[in-house]
Amino acid sequence: MNKEYVLEIEDLTVEYVVEGEVTQAVTDLNLKVEAGTTVGLVGETGAGKTTTALAALRLVPDPPGTIRSGRILVCGQDIMKLSQKQLYNVRGQDISMIFQDPMTSLNPVETVGDQITESIMLHEKLKRPQAWEKALEMLELVGIPRTRAMEYPHQFSGGMRQRVVIAIALACNPKMLIADEPTTALDVTIQAQVLDMMKKLRDQFNMGMILITHDLGIVAEICDEVAVMYAGRIVEMGTLDEVFNHTRHPYTEGLFNSLPNIKNREAKLQPIPGLMPDPTDLPVGCAFAPRCRYATEACKAAQPAAHHFSDTHFAACTAYEDPSFRIERSKDRE
Amino acid sequence: MKKLLAILLAGAMVLSLAACGNQNGTTGEAETKGEAESNTSAAEKTYKEVITLGYDQPATTLDCQVLVNSIQDTLYMLYLNTLVNFNFETKQIEPCLATEWSHNDDSTVWTFKLRNDVTFSNGEPFTADDVVFTVERMAATGVSGAADAKNVEKVVANGDYEVAITLIQANMDLPYRLAMPFWGMLNREALEKDPDNGYKVGTGGWTPVKFEPGTMVEFDKVESSWVWKDVQTPTKKIIEKTMTEESARSIAVQTDEIQFSYSFNFGDINIYDADPNVDYSIISADLIYYLGMSYESEAIGDDVNLRNAIAYAIDPTELMDVGFSGKGEPCKTFWGPNQYGIYTDYEQQLGKNLDLAKEYLAKSNHPDGLTLSLTTVSAFEQMAEVVQAQLAEIGIEIKLNITDAPGLAQTVADKKLDLLLYSKTCGVYGDQFRDILVYGNTANRMKYNNEKVAELLDKALGETDDATRLALYKEVQEITHEEMPCVPLFYGTASGLFRKGLSGVIFQSNTRHNFTYAVCEESK
Amino acid sequence: MHKYILKRILMLIPVIFGVSLLVFCIMNVASGDVTAVMGAEELDAQQLYELKESLGLNDPLLVRYVKYMWNLITKGDLGTGYISKEPVMSLFLNRFPNTLKLALGSTLVCVILSIPLGIYSAVHHGSIADNVAMVGALLGLSIPNFWLGLVLIVIFALRLGWLPSEGAVGFKSIILPAITIGTGFMASMTRVTRSSMLDVIRSDYLRTARAKGAPERQVIYKHALKNALIPIITSIGETFATALGGAVVTEAVFSWPGVGRLIIDSIRSRDTMVVVGCIIMKTIVISVILLIVDILYAFVDPRIKSHYARARKAKIDE
């Protein structure tokens, strides 16, 4: 069966050039999203998750950012080769993105109804009254009474604003949705509601989705696949079960170890020592090596190759040159 | 990079400013001058129906009895007539609304016989009663001719066309005074019916139909006026506009937006020489520029030697060059240039004479020089600086005090006046310098108080014998030549820039030009 | 909302008192008085005194002020000019429409030039075009009005004959003076537009708009500009109010019969009645304009409008 990929990213490299200094934001990234699946993109701040997402819509601010190399296919179209007009058609219609902070993501001087309607009118040949009607339907779909369509963003709470943002993103039935930390700015209780709604809509529309987050709990809730990013590269990727229960990469292990253990309140927190490397000055070898307790000289010498553990699971770690190498976490589980 | 760009652009701007400073001549117009002239003589001439005049001072009222200055008088002359007129060419008093006049032996009672064919613009006939009304109104509320009106004991109408004016003090200059435009005759009926506008009704050839104080006045021709009995003109409307900016006003003549501009910058003469559509006229004016020395000044006081020292340190031609591009005429005496009784035959002529000046200074109370303040208005600031330099040559240090007309009045009132650089309109009648020579008058800012001079002026005022009168005025001038209340500097000019096709304008040295018969050809 | 407007209008009263007292005092401090320009050269001391008496100039300052304000409050009469003897109100109303026209024209010129330039600069922030635009705007401020006015007259009136050099009749006559004044205000408005747009251009909702697939033009003009409007509207209001204040130099160069020249001429001749009266009228007009600008905010920014609505609703609920 041919898998229908709604998003294919191949060998993506994105750089930012500010006053002569070059920041390697994303390097040699490969990612594929099937229709109907959700990929969790996990990593610390500065790992390059948002840049990857922006690149998928060609929204990387240029200057100072440039897509040095790579191919990005959205529903089979190479977006790097599209004209401006074609690009405008793709955005919002084939692929949509929602951003982190609902407080600032909405235009304060337009009604929420207008903002949804705008999206509809950009892509569908509807007259304004019909577009407005459709916008009202979208509002109800995300759980906001249609009577509130004439209100302005500042009249809504954070959670409701995020729903509006989702309504805007989904108004034209995109096949692919990128959600960049959609619940980070919300209260925990609201988080759950919004996530629920997103799951429902994803299933309803059979959308492919990338969910960017640094919260592993959310990943567990909603994602089918997980990709772990560090310093601009994917260091481990696999199905939810594979990454969570059969963790391979030392960094991923570190992430799980950083979570406080609710069962063992006495246990000390285990943070990953050190900081992420300066993205303007990335080392030749593995970027995680300075902080990795399994690191060897070989790690620092060259970029680690991707070692596959199944069709869907790989980790980029030089230690796995030795097939018998296991990280601590694996030792417990296996 | 940003800075460099900013500097380059700023530099470009400075250069362009400098370049525009020397706008000399126009392109190609000099060559076509000859052709234009030959064309017009062959074609039919058409005349403008509307003539527009541009003046620098605003006209703020149409009530001739309220305000007097150059522009006001010029406008009064369009819609009002006086009893008599002064002809600046023949220097004679001529009949106007009055046909003949006479006075009694001691010139206190003046009798005027009036024309019987004159009507006002509202249709009312002009009669002796209107003369009575005009004089009484001036005495009651007038400002411009108040000095004259206060000297009137009574004015009586003998029938419709004869009026007798009885003066308190005899005055041989009465006809000259009554010839002044602000003595235009008003209509009793018009002012009794409409006290707020009735003063616009006159006997002249034009009548004001639109008035925006300070901006413009519009006159329509009064076809029924006696002025048009023997002369007709194709002009139907005259408009006067206030245009304070001289360059803009001169340009407006070049673009034919106005046909006459009062005064222009002599430094631009070559531009107007090169423009075939405009012409200009520069005539000597009844205007004297003087350096007054205050008697209330502690430093100067009545120190005659110091006064003379200052007088002979000044070179008026240098002032004329700086102030008026050399146009003007140095004074020989402290008297008006066209004034009755002018005497210039002094042994010691005025003019720069440094040795003489130093001699006088040595004899004064300040042989080693001193510091004085020189007060003037901003228009004369450059000339004041020249005076400053000239007086420095004999050791007098000058501090400049630049102010305006009201500020000057205040300086005088505060007794802070030392030297004053100013101008004064002169008249054509003998008594005209009374305002500056007699103590207590506003124009006498120097507070000159010489009883002999006042006595002489009074005597001359009523003196009927011509030779005696001249001798009296000669004595006055000899006294002022010796005592130097003021140093007479030079006589000014009146100038106008106008369209070549403009004619019929009577230019007068008192700067009040007569536009009643103005005609302007359309230019091609 | 209505209460707010009423409050603002009532605040005018102390402002008028303050302004008129201040102007009265300043005119008094300025040396000399109006009689110096009334051709009173030929009057003697007694006649001069009587003239001043008739104008009420011999009364002490406070007495004159009280008389003036009493007249104003009880009869709404701004007095009559000493020299022209016309009621100050009619002198003002005669000239005011001209000043209003010129102020509108200048503001329009400024807006047409500044806003696109400011937007372009913000969008191309840091580029050469941005720098040139800023220097250009600065040029507009630095070039003296009388120079620019005369140069425009020489080019367009004298050499080309396209436009009139003086007067206020017809649409053509407003073009040159409006350009002369408008370019002077460009520096400020362009900068305000640019910085306001720069603030907005980093906003997240622009990213949302682009993600929707909105063309860049729509992003800038519909989303960014609409949000950048508040400081720009303030700038337009200020420009208009300042232009109304009277561009004296330009009015002189173009012989534009506006209020600015009236006030300057009256100051020169110490005609206190006209000066105070005109300044009071201008204070009222400018205050009303600023009030209108404030009210406009509510229509441009719904956050402000609902602030009023909420306040009103709270009142109703009480």
PDB file of N, CA and C in Angstrom, chain A residues 117-173:
ATOM      1  N   THR A 117     -13.315  34.274   8.497  1.00  0.00           N
ATOM      2  CA  THR A 117     -13.858  34.521   7.157  1.00  0.00           C
ATOM      3  C   THR A 117     -12.754  34.859   6.173  1.00  0.00           C
ATOM      4  N   GLU A 118     -11.780  35.619   6.631  1.00  0.00           N
ATOM      5  CA  GLU A 118     -10.691  36.008   5.734  1.00  0.00           C
ATOM      6  C   GLU A 118     -10.009  34.770   5.160  1.00  0.00           C
ATOM      7  N   SER A 119      -9.770  33.809   6.043  1.00  0.00           N
ATOM      8  CA  SER A 119      -9.116  32.586   5.589  1.00  0.00           C
ATOM      9  C   SER A 119      -9.944  31.888   4.522  1.00  0.00           C
ATOM     10  N   ILE A 120     -11.245  31.847   4.778  1.00  0.00           N
ATOM     11  CA  ILE A 120     -12.134  31.160   3.832  1.00  0.00           C
ATOM     12  C   ILE A 120     -12.144  31.876   2.496  1.00  0.00           C
ATOM     13  N   MET A 121     -12.256  33.203   2.566  1.00  0.00           N
ATOM     14  CA  MET A 121     -12.363  33.942   1.312  1.00  0.00           C
ATOM     15  C   MET A 121     -11.071  33.944   0.520  1.00  0.00           C
ATOM     16  N   LEU A 122      -9.953  33.687   1.204  1.00  0.00           N
ATOM     17  CA  LEU A 122      -8.694  33.630   0.473  1.00  0.00           C
ATOM     18  C   LEU A 122      -8.617  32.400  -0.414  1.00  0.00           C
ATOM     19  N   HIS A 123      -9.271  31.331   0.025  1.00  0.00           N
ATOM     20  CA  HIS A 123      -9.053  30.077  -0.685  1.00  0.00           C
ATOM     21  C   HIS A 123     -10.270  29.532  -1.401  1.00  0.00           C
ATOM     22  N   GLU A 124     -11.460  29.945  -0.957  1.00  0.00           N
ATOM     23  CA  GLU A 124     -12.648  29.367  -1.604  1.00  0.00           C
ATOM     24  C   GLU A 124     -13.423  30.469  -2.299  1.00  0.00           C
ATOM     25  N   LYS A 125     -14.037  30.105  -3.385  1.00  0.00           N
ATOM     26  CA  LYS A 125     -14.725  31.121  -4.168  1.00  0.00           C
ATOM     27  C   LYS A 125     -16.122  31.368  -3.626  1.00  0.00           C
ATOM     28  N   LEU A 126     -16.193  31.791  -2.383  1.00  0.00           N
ATOM     29  CA  LEU A 126     -17.505  32.053  -1.804  1.00  0.00           C
ATOM     30  C   LEU A 126     -17.708  33.545  -1.679  1.00  0.00           C
ATOM     31  N   LYS A 127     -18.958  33.978  -1.762  1.00  0.00           N
ATOM     32  CA  LYS A 127     -19.266  35.379  -1.498  1.00  0.00           C
ATOM     33  C   LYS A 127     -19.237  35.580   0.009  1.00  0.00           C
ATOM     34  N   ARG A 128     -19.127  36.810   0.404  1.00  0.00           N
ATOM     35  CA  ARG A 128     -18.933  37.097   1.822  1.00  0.00           C
ATOM     36  C   ARG A 128     -19.993  36.513   2.745  1.00  0.00           C
ATOM     37  N   PRO A 129     -21.262  36.632   2.443  1.00  0.00           N
ATOM     38  CA  PRO A 129     -22.261  36.075   3.366  1.00  0.00           C
ATOM     39  C   PRO A 129     -22.083  34.563   3.575  1.00  0.00           C
ATOM     40  N   GLN A 130     -21.789  33.855   2.457  1.00  0.00           N
ATOM     41  CA  GLN A 130     -21.600  32.405   2.609  1.00  0.00           C
ATOM     42  C   GLN A 130     -20.345  32.099   3.400  1.00  0.00           C
ATOM     43  N   ALA A 131     -19.284  32.869   3.135  1.00  0.00           N
ATOM     44  CA  ALA A 131     -18.035  32.652   3.864  1.00  0.00           C
ATOM     45  C   ALA A 131     -18.265  32.889   5.347  1.00  0.00           C
ATOM     46  N   TRP A 132     -19.036  33.923   5.649  1.00  0.00           N
ATOM     47  CA  TRP A 132     -19.335  34.258   7.038  1.00  0.00           C
ATOM     48  C   TRP A 132     -20.076  33.114   7.708  1.00  0.00           C
ATOM     49  N   GLU A 133     -21.022  32.563   6.995  1.00  0.00           N
ATOM     50  CA  GLU A 133     -21.795  31.448   7.533  1.00  0.00           C
ATOM     51  C   GLU A 133     -20.869  30.281   7.849  1.00  0.00           C
ATOM     52  N   LYS A 134     -19.967  30.011   6.922  1.00  0.00           N
ATOM     53  CA  LYS A 134     -19.032  28.910   7.143  1.00  0.00           C
ATOM     54  C   LYS A 134     -18.143  29.192   8.351  1.00  0.00           C
ATOM     55  N   ALA A 135     -17.757  30.468   8.500  1.00  0.00           N
ATOM     56  CA  ALA A 135     -16.931  30.840   9.649  1.00  0.00           C
ATOM     57  C   ALA A 135     -17.674  30.564  10.946  1.00  0.00           C
ATOM     58  N   LEU A 136     -18.971  30.884  10.948  1.00  0.00           N
ATOM     59  CA  LEU A 136     -19.765  30.632  12.151  1.00  0.00           C
ATOM     60  C   LEU A 136     -19.793  29.136  12.464  1.00  0.00           C
ATOM     61  N   GLU A 137     -19.889  28.332  11.419  1.00  0.00           N
ATOM     62  CA  GLU A 137     -19.881  26.880  11.635  1.00  0.00           C
ATOM     63  C   GLU A 137     -18.569  26.433  12.263  1.00  0.00           C
ATOM     64  N   MET A 138     -17.465  26.996  11.752  1.00  0.00           N
ATOM     65  CA  MET A 138     -16.155  26.646  12.309  1.00  0.00           C
ATOM     66  C   MET A 138     -16.087  26.996  13.780  1.00  0.00           C
ATOM     67  N   LEU A 139     -16.646  28.154  14.127  1.00  0.00           N
ATOM     68  CA  LEU A 139     -16.633  28.581  15.523  1.00  0.00           C
ATOM     69  C   LEU A 139     -17.330  27.547  16.403  1.00  0.00           C
ATOM     70  N   GLU A 140     -18.465  27.110  15.910  1.00  0.00           N
ATOM     71  CA  GLU A 140     -19.212  26.140  16.704  1.00  0.00           C
ATOM     72  C   GLU A 140     -18.458  24.829  16.793  1.00  0.00           C
ATOM     73  N   LEU A 141     -17.776  24.526  15.695  1.00  0.00           N
ATOM     74  CA  LEU A 141     -17.005  23.287  15.676  1.00  0.00           C
ATOM     75  C   LEU A 141     -15.959  23.280  16.789  1.00  0.00           C
ATOM     76  N   VAL A 142     -15.370  24.420  17.053  1.00  0.00           N
ATOM     77  CA  VAL A 142     -14.353  24.469  18.123  1.00  0.00           C
ATOM     78  C   VAL A 142     -14.966  24.803  19.464  1.00  0.00           C
ATOM     79  N   GLY A 143     -16.297  24.821  19.513  1.00  0.00           N
ATOM     80  CA  GLY A 143     -16.944  24.956  20.802  1.00  0.00           C
ATOM     81  C   GLY A 143     -17.184  26.394  21.244  1.00  0.00           C
ATOM     82  N   ILE A 144     -17.256  27.328  20.279  1.00  0.00           N
ATOM     83  CA  ILE A 144     -17.562  28.717  20.656  1.00  0.00           C
ATOM     84  C   ILE A 144     -18.921  29.077  20.059  1.00  0.00           C
ATOM     85  N   PRO A 145     -19.822  29.604  20.875  1.00  0.00           N
ATOM     86  CA  PRO A 145     -21.156  29.940  20.338  1.00  0.00           C
ATOM     87  C   PRO A 145     -21.047  30.955  19.217  1.00  0.00           C
ATOM     88  N   ARG A 146     -21.828  30.760  18.158  1.00  0.00           N
ATOM     89  CA  ARG A 146     -21.711  31.607  16.974  1.00  0.00           C
ATOM     90  C   ARG A 146     -22.102  33.053  17.262  1.00  0.00           C
ATOM     91  N   THR A 147     -22.822  33.279  18.356  1.00  0.00           N
ATOM     92  CA  THR A 147     -23.195  34.653  18.695  1.00  0.00           C
ATOM     93  C   THR A 147     -21.974  35.511  19.046  1.00  0.00           C
ATOM     94  N   ARG A 148     -20.893  34.846  19.333  1.00  0.00           N
ATOM     95  CA  ARG A 148     -19.699  35.611  19.729  1.00  0.00           C
ATOM     96  C   ARG A 148     -18.805  35.978  18.553  1.00  0.00           C
ATOM     97  N   ALA A 149     -19.303  35.734  17.344  1.00  0.00           N
ATOM     98  CA  ALA A 149     -18.462  35.966  16.174  1.00  0.00           C
ATOM     99  C   ALA A 149     -18.087  37.434  15.984  1.00  0.00           C
ATOM    100  N   MET A 150     -18.934  38.337  16.473  1.00  0.00           N
ATOM    101  CA  MET A 150     -18.665  39.758  16.274  1.00  0.00           C
ATOM    102  C   MET A 150     -17.763  40.339  17.345  1.00  0.00           C
ATOM    103  N   GLU A 151     -17.306  39.478  18.248  1.00  0.00           N
ATOM    104  CA  GLU A 151     -16.473  40.018  19.316  1.00  0.00           C
ATOM    105  C   GLU A 151     -15.007  40.020  18.922  1.00  0.00           C
ATOM    106  N   TYR A 152     -14.234  40.758  19.702  1.00  0.00           N
ATOM    107  CA  TYR A 152     -12.818  40.915  19.402  1.00  0.00           C
ATOM    108  C   TYR A 152     -11.978  40.009  20.295  1.00  0.00           C
ATOM    109  N   PRO A 153     -10.779  39.685  19.841  1.00  0.00           N
ATOM    110  CA  PRO A 153      -9.946  38.740  20.594  1.00  0.00           C
ATOM    111  C   PRO A 153      -9.786  39.089  22.080  1.00  0.00           C
ATOM    112  N   HIS A 154      -9.697  40.363  22.375  1.00  0.00           N
ATOM    113  CA  HIS A 154      -9.435  40.700  23.778  1.00  0.00           C
ATOM    114  C   HIS A 154     -10.620  40.377  24.676  1.00  0.00           C
ATOM    115  N   GLN A 155     -11.747  40.057  24.046  1.00  0.00           N
ATOM    116  CA  GLN A 155     -12.917  39.717  24.846  1.00  0.00           C
ATOM    117  C   GLN A 155     -13.006  38.218  25.156  1.00  0.00           C
ATOM    118  N   PHE A 156     -11.985  37.467  24.698  1.00  0.00           N
ATOM    119  CA  PHE A 156     -11.973  36.032  24.951  1.00  0.00           C
ATOM    120  C   PHE A 156     -10.851  35.671  25.913  1.00  0.00           C
ATOM    121  N   SER A 157     -11.033  34.532  26.602  1.00  0.00           N
ATOM    122  CA  SER A 157      -9.965  34.042  27.469  1.00  0.00           C
ATOM    123  C   SER A 157      -8.935  33.318  26.610  1.00  0.00           C
ATOM    124  N   GLY A 158      -7.810  32.975  27.230  1.00  0.00           N
ATOM    125  CA  GLY A 158      -6.706  32.346  26.493  1.00  0.00           C
ATOM    126  C   GLY A 158      -7.113  31.086  25.774  1.00  0.00           C
ATOM    127  N   GLY A 159      -7.826  30.233  26.502  1.00  0.00           N
ATOM    128  CA  GLY A 159      -8.208  28.956  25.907  1.00  0.00           C
ATOM    129  C   GLY A 159      -9.137  29.146  24.714  1.00  0.00           C
ATOM    130  N   MET A 160     -10.068  30.064  24.853  1.00  0.00           N
ATOM    131  CA  MET A 160     -11.010  30.289  23.763  1.00  0.00           C
ATOM    132  C   MET A 160     -10.301  30.895  22.557  1.00  0.00           C
ATOM    133  N   ARG A 161      -9.315  31.756  22.841  1.00  0.00           N
ATOM    134  CA  ARG A 161      -8.567  32.332  21.716  1.00  0.00           C
ATOM    135  C   ARG A 161      -7.851  31.253  20.930  1.00  0.00           C
ATOM    136  N   GLN A 162      -7.299  30.306  21.658  1.00  0.00           N
ATOM    137  CA  GLN A 162      -6.586  29.236  20.956  1.00  0.00           C
ATOM    138  C   GLN A 162      -7.548  28.438  20.104  1.00  0.00           C
ATOM    139  N   ARG A 163      -8.783  28.294  20.602  1.00  0.00           N
ATOM    140  CA  ARG A 163      -9.781  27.599  19.792  1.00  0.00           C
ATOM    141  C   ARG A 163     -10.034  28.387  18.507  1.00  0.00           C
ATOM    142  N   VAL A 164     -10.101  29.701  18.638  1.00  0.00           N
ATOM    143  CA  VAL A 164     -10.309  30.534  17.444  1.00  0.00           C
ATOM    144  C   VAL A 164      -9.160  30.327  16.474  1.00  0.00           C
ATOM    145  N   VAL A 165      -7.963  30.317  17.018  1.00  0.00           N
ATOM    146  CA  VAL A 165      -6.780  30.108  16.165  1.00  0.00           C
ATOM    147  C   VAL A 165      -6.914  28.783  15.419  1.00  0.00           C
ATOM    148  N   ILE A 166      -7.382  27.769  16.144  1.00  0.00           N
ATOM    149  CA  ILE A 166      -7.552  26.467  15.498  1.00  0.00           C
ATOM    150  C   ILE A 166      -8.639  26.553  14.434  1.00  0.00           C
ATOM    151  N   ALA A 167      -9.705  27.256  14.758  1.00  0.00           N
ATOM    152  CA  ALA A 167     -10.781  27.411  13.778  1.00  0.00           C
ATOM    153  C   ALA A 167     -10.264  28.045  12.499  1.00  0.00           C
ATOM    154  N   ILE A 168      -9.437  29.090  12.655  1.00  0.00           N
ATOM    155  CA  ILE A 168      -8.868  29.751  11.476  1.00  0.00           C
ATOM    156  C   ILE A 168      -8.028  28.768  10.681  1.00  0.00           C
ATOM    157  N   ALA A 169      -7.208  27.987  11.417  1.00  0.00           N
ATOM    158  CA  ALA A 169      -6.281  27.085  10.723  1.00  0.00           C
ATOM    159  C   ALA A 169      -7.026  25.997   9.967  1.00  0.00           C
ATOM    160  N   LEU A 170      -8.142  25.554  10.529  1.00  0.00           N
ATOM    161  CA  LEU A 170      -8.837  24.425   9.913  1.00  0.00           C
ATOM    162  C   LEU A 170      -9.961  24.836   8.979  1.00  0.00           C
ATOM    163  N   ALA A 171     -10.185  26.146   8.853  1.00  0.00           N
ATOM    164  CA  ALA A 171     -11.348  26.619   8.098  1.00  0.00           C
ATOM    165  C   ALA A 171     -11.411  26.063   6.690  1.00  0.00           C
ATOM    166  N   CYS A 172     -10.261  25.817   6.083  1.00  0.00           N
ATOM    167  CA  CYS A 172     -10.291  25.357   4.686  1.00  0.00           C
ATOM    168  C   CYS A 172      -9.868  23.900   4.542  1.00  0.00           C
ATOM    169  N   ASN A 173     -10.079  23.148   5.591  1.00  0.00           N
ATOM    170  CA  ASN A 173      -9.774  21.709   5.558  1.00  0.00           C
ATOM    171  C   ASN A 173      -8.383  21.390   5.053  1.00  0.00           C
TER     172      ASN A 173
END
